[in-house]
Amino acid sequence: MPSKISSFNRGLFTQSFRSVGWIGLVYSFLLLFALPLQLLMKYTGNPEFKPEKIKTLFELFDGLQLVFMFTVPVLLAVFLFRYIQTKAAADYFHSLPVRREALYHQNIIVGIAILVVPVVITAGIIGLVKGMLNVTDLYTAKDIMVWAGYTIIFNLVVFFGTVAFGMFTGISILQAIFLYVLFLLPGGFVMLLLSNLKFYWYGFPIDYYLNKSAEKLIPFLHATELMTKKNLTISPWIYVILIIIFYAIGYIAYKKRHIEAATQSISFKWVKPIFVYGVTTCALLVGGVYFGSMQGTFGWMVFGYVLGALIGYIVAQVILHKTWRIAKYWKGYVISLAIFFAIGAFVHIDAFGYESKVPALNEVESVYFEEGTYLITEDPTSEQYTEYGNEYVPPYYYTSQEAVEAIHRLHEQLAKNPVSMTSKDIQGDEGRTVAIAYKLKNGKTLVREYELNFKAYHPLYKKIAETKEFKENFNPFLRSGDMSDVTNVQITSDGQISKQASIRNPEDIKALAEILKTSMKNETFEEMYSERGPWAYIDFNTGQGKNKQHVTWEKSYDEVSDWLKKKGLYNKVRVLPEDIEKIVVLKNPHQHEIDFYADEEFPSLVESEKTIEVKNNDQKEEILETVSWASNGAYLVGIYYKEDPSTPEIQEFTEETVPDFIKEKLLK
């Protein structure tokens, strides 16, 4: 007797189209409005009006196409498989003489058609309207194909993902939520894990790993690249593989799912503990990072773990059981917390020797040494370099024996003396970040990033800073080559008033460049890391108006000062005592930090605090030579210029830099 169970049902197929066809129509109208209509509105009409060209078709409609990618497929998947989330519909559909796999595939085909057809139609219309636009080379046939291809791929990834994750819940709203959470989960979980590890391992380069890998795990961020790039940094074949995986997961789960799973929070019994403890783990990590960062103590971080885990566990159990009566499940929370703390203790004792690992000198090929890892994770193909013309500067790796040994010696001391990220020794003005990245002879890389007390490591820093190679990296101007294309040098004073002068004589330009290099080479460690502001800024410009080099005339550059005096430019390009009406100095109450409103707050502090007013030119000069832009300094300095005596420029003194005559008068 022939089987009455069908592998295809035309009636159900038609019914599916009718029930979700409106989504396809709405999506078609949205795409037509976002692309062809926007092109016609923006690039037709007045031929003399030249709007800015677009980089990619995804840029049209302010990127709202990306919103469509991550909403329309979700709605479509939820409505297509809505019948498995309600008991009556699930019983009815699964009682029909149609195989489960047939139901699944029919709905999948409907979904693909509704997502692909509007894109294909829109792509065709975009090609047709091209001839009607004022700008003939706005986009090519390849651009249209790239737009259509990426749109279809992302649509299908989101659609198949929603279908797959929907098989594990019996509630439609959770189906949509699971999709967004699980798309964020890989990158988000890695970020949380890395953010916690920085509190355990001294030297852990969190920014390096976040910039290098974590963000690449979030599909939403990949899609935003389409706004500025013609192609993604990640291969589209990765997404094709994801589509296949999601399809397979959805297919297998649909076949094994029980009809009774409708209206249940989690459809499969084995998934329930994964859900509960997954939510608990993420909440625990969030709590630890939040309280550890905000309060800065290990005790608060532990409190964050306990509170975060408790909130996560309660939320997960409430969702799972759909009731607040979950007290009887308290043992699971206690056990999970015990496991978490056991893992935390294992990580904290550094069983892997992460903190103490320093490569041997004979293994090192070169070493990167900067105040952060941003240069070694910077993407030279990013928009700021490809679109805006900014020059990409590759990271500098030290190779000289003198420099490598000095950096290695500092690293050894840092590894021997680990400091907690919450320690007060590395906070405040003396706190500094240092990143060290080794290129090893075996082809591997070792990266560390430390927060340290700069003052405590002055002797070791000094050894590094006084090497020839470090000075060349610290001052890129020392590595500048031929300056023959420089036709103009502009010198602009630092400060609230602007004093300028230009140098156009080729011999003078060449001489100034050499004098600057001499001053840079002669700088001491203390002068290199002084917080004193410069006298002025010096720009070397080419005949095409491009800025070739930008350097500062530091107050320690005696050779530059002498040369400018000989040329009669010294008084024209720096603030002089004669430019100043008066200088008011007061003790900084509560170590106020300089901010944008300092000039407004300073007069009220003058009224309430003991002050000293300086009008003597010699004393003004002494102040100008030592004042700095340091934040949280011990003394506030208000400089009132004759040009605008009502608005003071606020700078500061530290206890080490304040002139004796000021300290003596204020402490009387």
XYZ file of C-alpha atoms in Angstrom:
668
model
C 0.000 0.000 0.000
C 1.534 3.361 -1.028
C 2.540 5.758 1.758
C 0.179 8.628 2.445
C 2.973 10.704 3.980
C 4.030 13.355 1.462
C 7.442 14.936 0.992
C 5.801 18.066 -0.448
C 2.468 19.771 0.098
C 1.499 22.462 -2.369
C -1.263 23.786 -0.130
C 1.058 24.289 2.833
C 3.660 25.847 0.541
C 1.094 28.361 -0.737
C -0.173 29.018 2.785
C 3.343 29.795 3.984
C 3.771 32.332 1.180
C 0.479 33.966 2.052
C 1.280 34.197 5.765
C 4.692 35.845 5.366
C 4.443 37.349 1.883
C 3.750 40.766 3.394
C 7.265 40.730 4.873
C 8.682 40.301 1.364
C 6.583 43.203 0.068
C 7.612 45.487 2.930
C 11.262 44.515 2.454
C 11.021 45.246 -1.281
C 9.599 48.722 -0.634
C 12.278 49.414 1.984
C 15.079 48.463 -0.402
C 13.600 50.446 -3.280
C 13.267 53.482 -1.028
C 16.757 53.057 0.455
C 18.619 52.645 -2.839
C 17.074 53.483 -6.262
C 14.879 56.275 -4.898
C 17.743 57.751 -2.857
C 19.983 57.684 -5.928
C 17.370 59.500 -8.000
C 16.728 62.079 -5.279
C 20.412 62.765 -4.674
C 21.974 62.519 -8.124
C 19.334 63.911 -10.510
C 17.960 67.398 -10.978
C 20.374 70.338 -11.025
C 23.433 69.168 -13.047
C 25.586 71.902 -11.473
C 25.044 70.486 -7.992
C 27.779 67.971 -7.254
C 26.965 65.924 -4.155
C 29.672 63.896 -2.509
C 30.281 60.544 -4.131
C 29.466 57.361 -2.255
C 32.140 54.787 -1.443
C 29.768 51.804 -1.561
C 26.059 51.281 -2.172
C 25.665 50.342 1.495
C 26.376 53.965 2.373
C 23.007 55.053 0.943
C 20.172 55.798 3.369
C 22.679 56.390 6.195
C 23.406 52.711 6.630
C 19.842 51.729 7.537
C 20.230 48.851 5.095
C 22.326 47.193 7.790
C 19.394 47.497 10.186
C 17.201 45.736 7.614
C 19.764 42.900 7.426
C 19.453 42.152 11.124
C 15.700 42.648 11.549
C 13.809 41.499 8.440
C 15.291 37.943 8.395
C 14.609 37.600 12.123
C 10.951 38.566 11.731
C 10.628 36.272 8.731
C 12.071 33.247 10.563
C 9.920 33.885 13.642
C 6.693 34.102 11.611
C 7.545 31.174 9.322
C 8.093 28.809 12.248
C 5.545 30.387 14.552
C 3.467 27.203 14.381
C 6.037 25.188 16.365
C 5.838 27.683 19.266
C 2.106 27.260 19.961
C 0.612 23.946 21.099
C -2.508 23.932 18.931
C -0.650 24.832 15.725
C 2.190 22.404 16.482
C -0.282 19.555 17.024
C -2.151 20.428 13.818
C 0.825 20.799 11.460
C 2.627 17.728 12.744
C -0.526 15.628 12.411
C -0.691 16.312 8.663
C 0.540 13.614 6.257
C 3.698 15.580 5.490
C 7.181 14.600 6.558
C 8.896 16.839 9.120
C 11.847 17.418 6.816
C 9.405 18.451 4.084
C 7.794 21.039 6.377
C 11.227 22.332 7.312
C 12.469 22.578 3.726
C 9.273 24.155 2.412
C 9.530 26.939 4.967
C 13.243 27.355 4.275
C 12.592 27.724 0.532
C 9.874 30.294 1.204
C 12.225 32.232 3.474
C 15.082 32.208 0.959
C 12.779 33.390 -1.829
C 11.372 36.269 0.239
C 14.881 37.450 1.189
C 16.583 36.984 -2.186
C 13.967 38.129 -4.727
C 13.645 41.734 -3.368
C 17.438 42.080 -3.446
C 17.666 40.838 -7.048
C 14.843 43.158 -8.166
C 16.445 46.129 -6.404
C 19.846 45.338 -7.943
C 18.268 45.307 -11.409
C 16.565 48.665 -10.843
C 19.824 50.169 -9.511
C 21.432 49.141 -12.803
C 18.587 50.695 -14.813
C 18.628 54.074 -13.026
C 22.384 54.502 -13.468
C 21.899 56.144 -16.858
C 19.545 58.735 -15.344
C 22.074 60.074 -12.811
C 24.236 63.193 -13.096
C 27.347 61.269 -12.034
C 28.250 58.652 -14.615
C 30.953 56.829 -12.650
C 29.081 56.668 -9.342
C 29.076 52.864 -9.284
C 29.778 49.928 -11.571
C 28.054 46.645 -12.365
C 30.576 44.991 -10.055
C 29.535 47.324 -7.215
C 25.909 46.273 -7.727
C 26.861 42.594 -7.666
C 28.953 43.077 -4.523
C 26.055 44.879 -2.821
C 23.570 42.164 -3.808
C 25.958 39.360 -2.859
C 26.777 40.649 0.612
C 23.156 41.589 1.305
C 21.953 38.097 0.398
C 24.723 36.420 2.416
C 24.030 38.432 5.571
C 20.274 38.002 5.150
C 20.655 34.234 4.940
C 23.102 34.038 7.852
C 20.651 35.893 10.087
C 17.662 33.928 8.760
C 19.231 30.483 9.189
C 20.641 31.523 12.558
C 17.200 32.560 13.786
C 15.677 29.325 12.506
C 18.381 27.203 14.155
C 18.244 28.951 17.528
C 14.455 28.967 17.407
C 14.438 25.184 17.548
C 15.826 25.350 21.085
C 13.002 27.451 22.514
C 9.222 27.272 22.491
C 8.681 31.038 22.830
C 8.870 33.281 19.759
C 10.236 36.349 21.552
C 13.056 34.224 22.995
C 13.821 32.980 19.492
C 14.645 36.544 18.390
C 16.486 37.365 21.619
C 18.591 34.194 21.395
C 19.688 35.139 17.887
C 20.982 38.571 18.900
C 22.550 37.303 22.118
C 24.295 34.396 20.427
C 25.588 36.625 17.623
C 27.113 38.850 20.295
C 28.191 35.965 22.510
C 31.502 34.852 20.912
C 33.004 38.332 20.810
C 31.241 39.506 23.960
C 32.330 36.504 26.004
C 35.933 36.861 24.820
C 35.860 40.550 25.778
C 34.530 39.734 29.243
C 37.093 36.984 29.734
C 39.981 39.206 28.643
C 38.714 42.082 30.788
C 38.800 39.813 33.840
C 42.209 38.341 33.062
C 43.835 41.774 33.252
C 43.062 41.787 36.997
C 44.810 38.424 37.465
C 47.900 38.528 35.254
C 50.186 41.535 35.505
C 51.251 42.434 31.995
C 48.222 40.982 30.222
C 47.770 43.117 27.043
C 43.988 43.329 26.952
C 43.853 46.062 24.284
C 46.098 44.013 22.013
C 43.777 41.006 22.090
C 40.596 43.064 21.925
C 41.756 44.954 18.847
C 43.246 41.882 17.236
C 40.543 39.268 17.654
C 37.536 39.934 19.885
C 35.780 42.471 17.661
C 36.190 40.196 14.633
C 33.915 37.639 16.302
C 30.852 39.913 16.164
C 28.906 39.781 12.849
C 27.258 43.155 13.503
C 30.669 44.836 13.421
C 31.647 43.027 10.222
C 28.565 44.388 8.506
C 29.481 47.980 9.415
C 32.662 47.585 7.331
C 30.441 47.509 4.247
C 29.722 51.211 4.807
C 33.311 52.163 3.995
C 34.937 49.181 2.266
C 34.226 47.429 -0.995
C 35.052 44.085 0.604
C 35.083 42.659 4.116
C 38.316 41.846 5.935
C 36.852 38.398 6.642
C 36.175 36.048 3.735
C 32.490 35.776 2.707
C 33.030 32.013 2.513
C 33.126 32.000 6.310
C 29.529 33.195 6.252
C 28.583 30.631 3.617
C 29.934 27.936 5.945
C 27.927 29.480 8.809
C 24.776 29.277 6.682
C 25.389 25.569 6.081
C 26.076 24.948 9.783
C 22.950 26.832 10.890
C 20.891 24.965 8.286
C 22.167 21.604 9.559
C 21.602 22.506 13.232
C 18.074 23.679 12.491
C 17.288 20.607 10.405
C 18.550 18.091 12.987
C 16.954 19.943 15.913
C 13.619 20.222 14.065
C 13.535 16.468 13.441
C 14.330 15.640 17.086
C 12.241 18.346 18.742
C 9.166 17.170 20.652
C 5.805 18.732 19.866
C 5.353 19.316 23.608
C 8.274 21.793 23.535
C 5.874 24.508 22.348
C 5.624 27.358 24.913
C 8.605 25.980 26.880
C 11.513 28.373 27.430
C 14.066 25.723 26.439
C 13.048 22.883 24.125
C 15.753 20.326 24.866
C 16.523 19.018 28.332
C 20.305 18.874 27.754
C 20.350 22.574 26.767
C 18.775 23.754 30.033
C 21.918 23.514 32.226
C 23.979 25.072 29.427
C 21.550 27.989 29.344
C 21.451 28.452 33.133
C 25.182 28.266 33.733
C 26.026 30.152 30.554
C 23.921 33.115 31.688
C 25.365 32.815 35.202
C 28.945 32.822 33.890
C 28.438 35.886 31.697
C 26.717 37.788 34.513
C 29.520 36.821 36.910
C 32.168 38.156 34.512
C 30.225 41.400 33.996
C 29.920 41.893 37.756
C 33.632 41.290 38.307
C 34.711 43.705 35.581
C 32.257 46.405 36.674
C 33.087 46.457 40.379
C 36.784 45.770 39.789
C 37.055 48.734 37.415
C 34.815 51.119 39.357
C 36.073 50.459 42.891
C 39.622 49.382 42.146
C 39.997 46.750 44.883
C 40.118 42.960 44.784
C 37.429 42.710 47.480
C 34.959 44.675 45.373
C 35.783 42.514 42.365
C 34.935 39.364 44.361
C 31.707 41.046 45.484
C 30.952 41.715 41.818
C 31.447 38.038 41.014
C 29.064 36.933 43.771
C 26.400 39.525 42.933
C 26.695 39.098 39.163
C 26.451 35.320 39.387
C 23.430 35.586 41.694
C 21.566 37.933 39.358
C 22.428 35.808 36.307
C 21.383 32.575 38.024
C 18.055 34.033 39.188
C 17.236 35.486 35.755
C 18.090 32.202 34.009
C 15.993 30.119 36.416
C 13.027 32.503 36.176
C 13.138 32.349 32.368
C 13.516 28.576 32.422
C 10.716 27.840 34.890
C 8.555 30.915 34.164
C 8.056 31.534 37.880
C 9.717 33.401 40.758
C 9.508 30.303 42.952
C 13.053 29.143 42.364
C 14.462 29.036 45.928
C 14.719 25.248 45.802
C 17.406 25.517 43.110
C 19.880 27.319 45.420
C 22.340 24.421 45.404
C 23.111 24.984 41.734
C 24.153 28.562 42.475
C 26.426 27.552 45.354
C 28.067 24.767 43.346
C 28.607 27.007 40.320
C 30.092 29.745 42.513
C 32.474 27.235 44.095
C 33.611 26.070 40.646
C 34.089 29.650 39.466
C 36.217 30.548 42.488
C 38.276 27.372 42.095
C 39.017 28.343 38.487
C 39.748 31.919 39.580
C 42.193 30.722 42.237
C 43.959 28.510 39.681
C 44.313 31.446 37.287
C 45.387 33.793 40.091
C 48.313 31.613 41.223
C 49.597 31.796 37.629
C 50.154 28.077 37.251
C 51.186 28.672 33.628
C 53.952 31.145 34.556
C 52.438 33.902 32.415
C 53.578 36.825 34.595
C 57.157 35.601 34.986
C 57.746 34.680 31.335
C 60.514 36.763 29.766
C 62.268 35.494 26.614
C 66.015 34.970 26.725
C 68.042 37.698 25.033
C 69.492 35.286 22.480
C 65.929 34.402 21.382
C 64.984 38.020 20.584
C 65.151 39.335 17.040
C 63.610 42.776 17.711
C 61.369 44.448 20.279
C 58.533 46.976 20.195
C 58.462 49.479 23.074
C 55.682 52.078 23.319
C 52.991 53.416 25.645
C 50.366 51.104 24.149
C 49.812 48.273 21.689
C 47.695 50.349 19.308
C 50.453 50.629 16.686
C 50.913 46.859 16.341
C 47.169 46.282 15.934
C 46.516 49.241 13.628
C 45.036 48.285 10.258
C 46.843 50.086 7.382
C 43.807 49.442 5.152
C 41.423 51.269 7.506
C 39.398 54.235 6.285
C 41.548 56.889 7.958
C 44.485 55.870 5.740
C 42.755 54.795 2.519
C 40.056 57.481 2.385
C 41.298 60.475 4.365
C 44.914 60.437 3.256
C 46.487 60.087 6.688
C 49.948 58.577 6.523
C 50.253 55.117 8.035
C 53.262 54.843 10.344
C 54.258 51.203 10.905
C 55.239 50.149 14.428
C 58.913 50.554 15.252
C 60.895 47.560 16.492
C 64.249 48.118 18.191
C 67.121 46.023 16.877
C 70.291 47.566 18.328
C 71.902 45.501 21.064
C 72.033 48.496 23.412
C 68.303 49.257 23.139
C 67.128 45.617 23.190
C 69.174 44.870 26.308
C 67.872 47.975 28.113
C 64.226 47.127 27.310
C 64.786 43.487 28.264
C 66.262 44.582 31.608
C 63.173 46.692 32.343
C 60.909 43.780 31.402
C 62.783 41.451 33.755
C 62.202 43.824 36.662
C 58.523 44.232 35.814
C 58.084 40.456 35.693
C 59.816 40.069 39.076
C 57.669 42.726 40.744
C 54.040 42.194 39.658
C 51.616 44.886 40.786
C 47.862 44.468 41.113
C 45.817 46.413 38.574
C 43.934 47.875 41.516
C 47.109 49.124 43.249
C 47.242 52.842 44.034
C 50.931 52.849 43.027
C 49.992 52.763 39.343
C 47.160 55.271 39.563
C 47.370 59.049 39.362
C 50.068 61.190 37.752
C 52.863 58.652 38.280
C 50.938 55.847 36.575
C 52.103 54.986 33.083
C 51.423 52.289 30.506
C 54.232 50.487 28.705
C 53.812 47.885 25.973
C 56.584 45.441 25.077
C 56.295 43.114 22.078
C 59.085 40.741 21.094
C 59.616 39.311 17.637
C 61.412 36.069 18.407
C 63.853 34.276 16.137
C 61.538 31.247 15.978
C 58.890 33.409 14.299
C 56.657 33.760 17.355
C 55.589 36.960 19.112
C 55.366 37.683 22.835
C 53.344 40.735 23.891
C 52.969 42.308 27.331
C 51.413 45.567 28.524
C 52.113 46.943 32.003
C 50.683 49.627 34.228
C 53.550 50.868 36.372
C 54.738 53.606 38.665
C 56.921 55.622 36.301
C 58.948 57.257 39.054
C 59.907 53.901 40.564
C 61.369 52.753 37.239
C 63.166 55.995 36.292
C 66.684 54.457 36.376
C 65.734 51.658 33.978
C 63.722 53.987 31.738
C 66.682 56.351 31.611
C 68.930 53.608 30.217
C 66.422 53.036 27.415
C 65.699 56.702 26.709
C 69.354 57.643 26.331
C 70.044 55.120 23.570
C 70.473 56.536 20.070
C 67.770 54.284 18.628
C 65.190 55.287 21.241
C 65.744 58.992 20.586
C 65.226 58.411 16.870
C 61.939 56.656 17.570
C 60.877 59.146 20.262
C 61.543 61.978 17.789
C 60.594 60.775 14.275
C 62.058 64.038 12.968
C 65.522 62.539 13.564
C 64.702 59.924 10.903
C 63.489 62.490 8.376
C 65.393 62.404 5.114
C 65.631 64.911 2.309
C 64.011 68.267 3.141
C 64.608 69.851 -0.269
C 60.890 69.852 -1.078
C 60.123 71.998 1.997
C 59.437 75.563 0.882
C 58.010 77.079 4.038
C 58.437 76.682 7.796
C 55.674 78.034 10.023
C 56.420 78.651 13.706
C 53.388 79.196 15.989
C 53.580 79.999 19.687
C 52.007 77.761 22.304
C 49.427 79.444 24.481
C 46.245 81.449 24.455
C 47.674 84.143 22.202
C 48.968 83.388 18.717
C 52.382 84.631 17.605
C 53.668 83.448 14.250
C 56.592 83.726 11.871
C 57.551 82.096 8.571
C 60.894 81.002 7.169
C 61.206 80.642 3.386
C 64.956 80.812 2.787
C 66.125 77.267 1.802
C 69.417 77.658 3.679
C 67.626 78.776 6.850
C 65.143 75.895 6.552
C 68.004 73.416 6.246
C 69.881 75.021 9.141
C 66.812 74.984 11.427
C 66.222 71.305 10.656
C 69.800 70.453 11.631
C 69.632 72.587 14.795
C 66.398 70.839 15.826
C 68.042 67.442 15.385
C 70.987 68.560 17.506
C 68.672 69.691 20.324
C 66.718 66.438 20.176
C 69.908 64.379 20.400
C 71.136 66.440 23.367
C 67.918 66.080 25.392
C 68.289 64.374 28.737
C 65.854 61.763 30.038
C 64.345 64.304 32.458
C 63.821 66.810 29.637
C 62.266 64.221 27.317
C 59.628 63.317 29.905
C 59.094 66.789 31.312
C 55.483 67.936 31.481
C 56.449 71.482 30.612
C 54.641 72.824 27.593
C 56.676 73.828 24.506
C 57.541 77.365 23.488
C 56.069 76.857 20.031
C 55.165 74.442 17.236
C 57.174 74.180 14.027
C 55.632 72.958 10.755
C 57.702 72.068 7.696
C 55.444 72.482 4.637
C 56.013 71.511 1.006
C 55.184 73.583 -2.057
C 51.967 71.583 -2.505
C 50.750 72.794 0.888
C 51.309 69.409 2.526
C 52.657 69.267 6.061
C 55.786 67.125 5.917
C 56.917 67.368 9.538
C 55.377 68.762 12.714
C 57.710 69.233 15.671
C 57.701 71.165 18.930
C 60.196 73.750 20.081
C 60.681 72.482 23.591
C 61.879 74.745 26.378
C 64.963 72.541 26.706
C 66.053 73.154 23.090
C 68.739 75.736 23.892
C 70.375 75.401 20.463
C 67.078 76.241 18.727
C 66.519 79.215 21.039
C 69.998 80.576 20.280
C 69.508 80.157 16.517
C 66.132 81.932 16.558
C 67.651 84.802 18.552
C 70.344 85.212 15.910
C 67.679 85.317 13.210
C 65.594 87.854 15.143
C 62.650 85.471 15.426
C 62.858 84.482 19.080
C 60.607 87.227 20.454
C 58.157 86.875 17.553
C 57.238 83.229 18.083
C 57.058 82.642 21.856
C 55.041 84.112 24.693
C 57.092 86.753 26.516
C 56.653 88.340 29.950
C 55.745 91.559 28.123
C 52.689 89.815 26.599
C 51.312 89.106 30.066
C 49.340 91.471 32.289
C 49.800 89.373 35.420
C 50.125 85.810 36.697
C 48.104 84.571 39.675
C 49.231 81.437 41.526
C 47.378 79.547 44.246
C 47.631 76.216 46.028
C 45.466 73.696 44.192
C 42.660 72.802 46.631
C 41.862 69.091 46.626
C 44.219 68.649 43.648
C 41.632 69.929 41.143
C 42.176 68.570 37.655
C 42.444 71.014 34.768
C 39.422 70.714 32.490
C 37.544 72.718 29.875
C 35.922 74.869 32.550
C 39.094 75.679 34.483
C 39.208 79.275 33.235
C 35.635 79.795 34.487
C 36.278 78.212 37.890
C 39.612 79.911 38.516
C 38.210 83.362 39.505
C 36.089 81.794 42.258
C 39.150 79.944 43.571
C 41.058 83.231 43.604
C 38.369 84.649 45.879
C 38.455 81.733 48.311
C 42.127 80.691 48.351
C 45.383 82.391 49.284
C 47.070 83.705 46.138
C 50.217 85.418 44.909
C 50.075 87.929 42.055
C 53.170 88.234 39.877
C 53.855 91.305 37.714
C 57.658 91.373 37.713
C 58.978 90.378 34.267
C 61.887 88.321 35.602
C 59.541 86.338 37.816
C 57.066 85.961 34.936
C 59.866 84.492 32.812
C 60.809 82.048 35.554
C 57.179 80.927 35.716
C 56.888 80.573 31.922
C 60.013 78.403 31.835
C 58.734 75.950 34.452
C 54.917 75.942 34.202
C 53.300 72.798 32.770
C 50.042 71.305 31.499
C 50.196 68.542 34.098
C 46.820 67.566 35.531
C 46.223 67.481 39.279
C 49.260 69.675 39.948
C 49.993 71.046 43.406
C 49.582 74.679 42.274
C 47.210 76.348 39.818
C 48.612 79.111 37.603
C 46.353 81.687 35.955
C 48.057 83.612 33.136
C 46.256 86.848 32.221
C 47.326 88.130 28.801
C 47.207 91.812 27.892
C 45.352 90.829 24.733
C 42.463 89.373 26.783
C 42.927 90.114 30.507
C 39.452 88.842 31.439
C 40.071 85.181 30.566
C 43.045 83.458 32.197
C 44.950 80.568 30.686
C 45.219 77.869 33.350
C 48.369 75.807 33.796
C 49.976 74.138 36.806
C 53.072 73.545 38.896
C 54.025 70.301 40.563
C 55.772 70.320 43.938
C 59.052 69.709 42.105
C 58.693 72.506 39.527
C 57.158 75.369 41.533
C 59.631 78.305 41.866
C 60.951 78.880 45.382
C 59.703 82.468 45.591
C 56.104 81.294 45.037
C 56.312 78.460 47.526
C 57.803 80.748 50.178
C 55.100 83.422 49.811
C 52.171 80.985 49.708
C 53.359 79.036 52.737
C 53.818 82.116 54.929
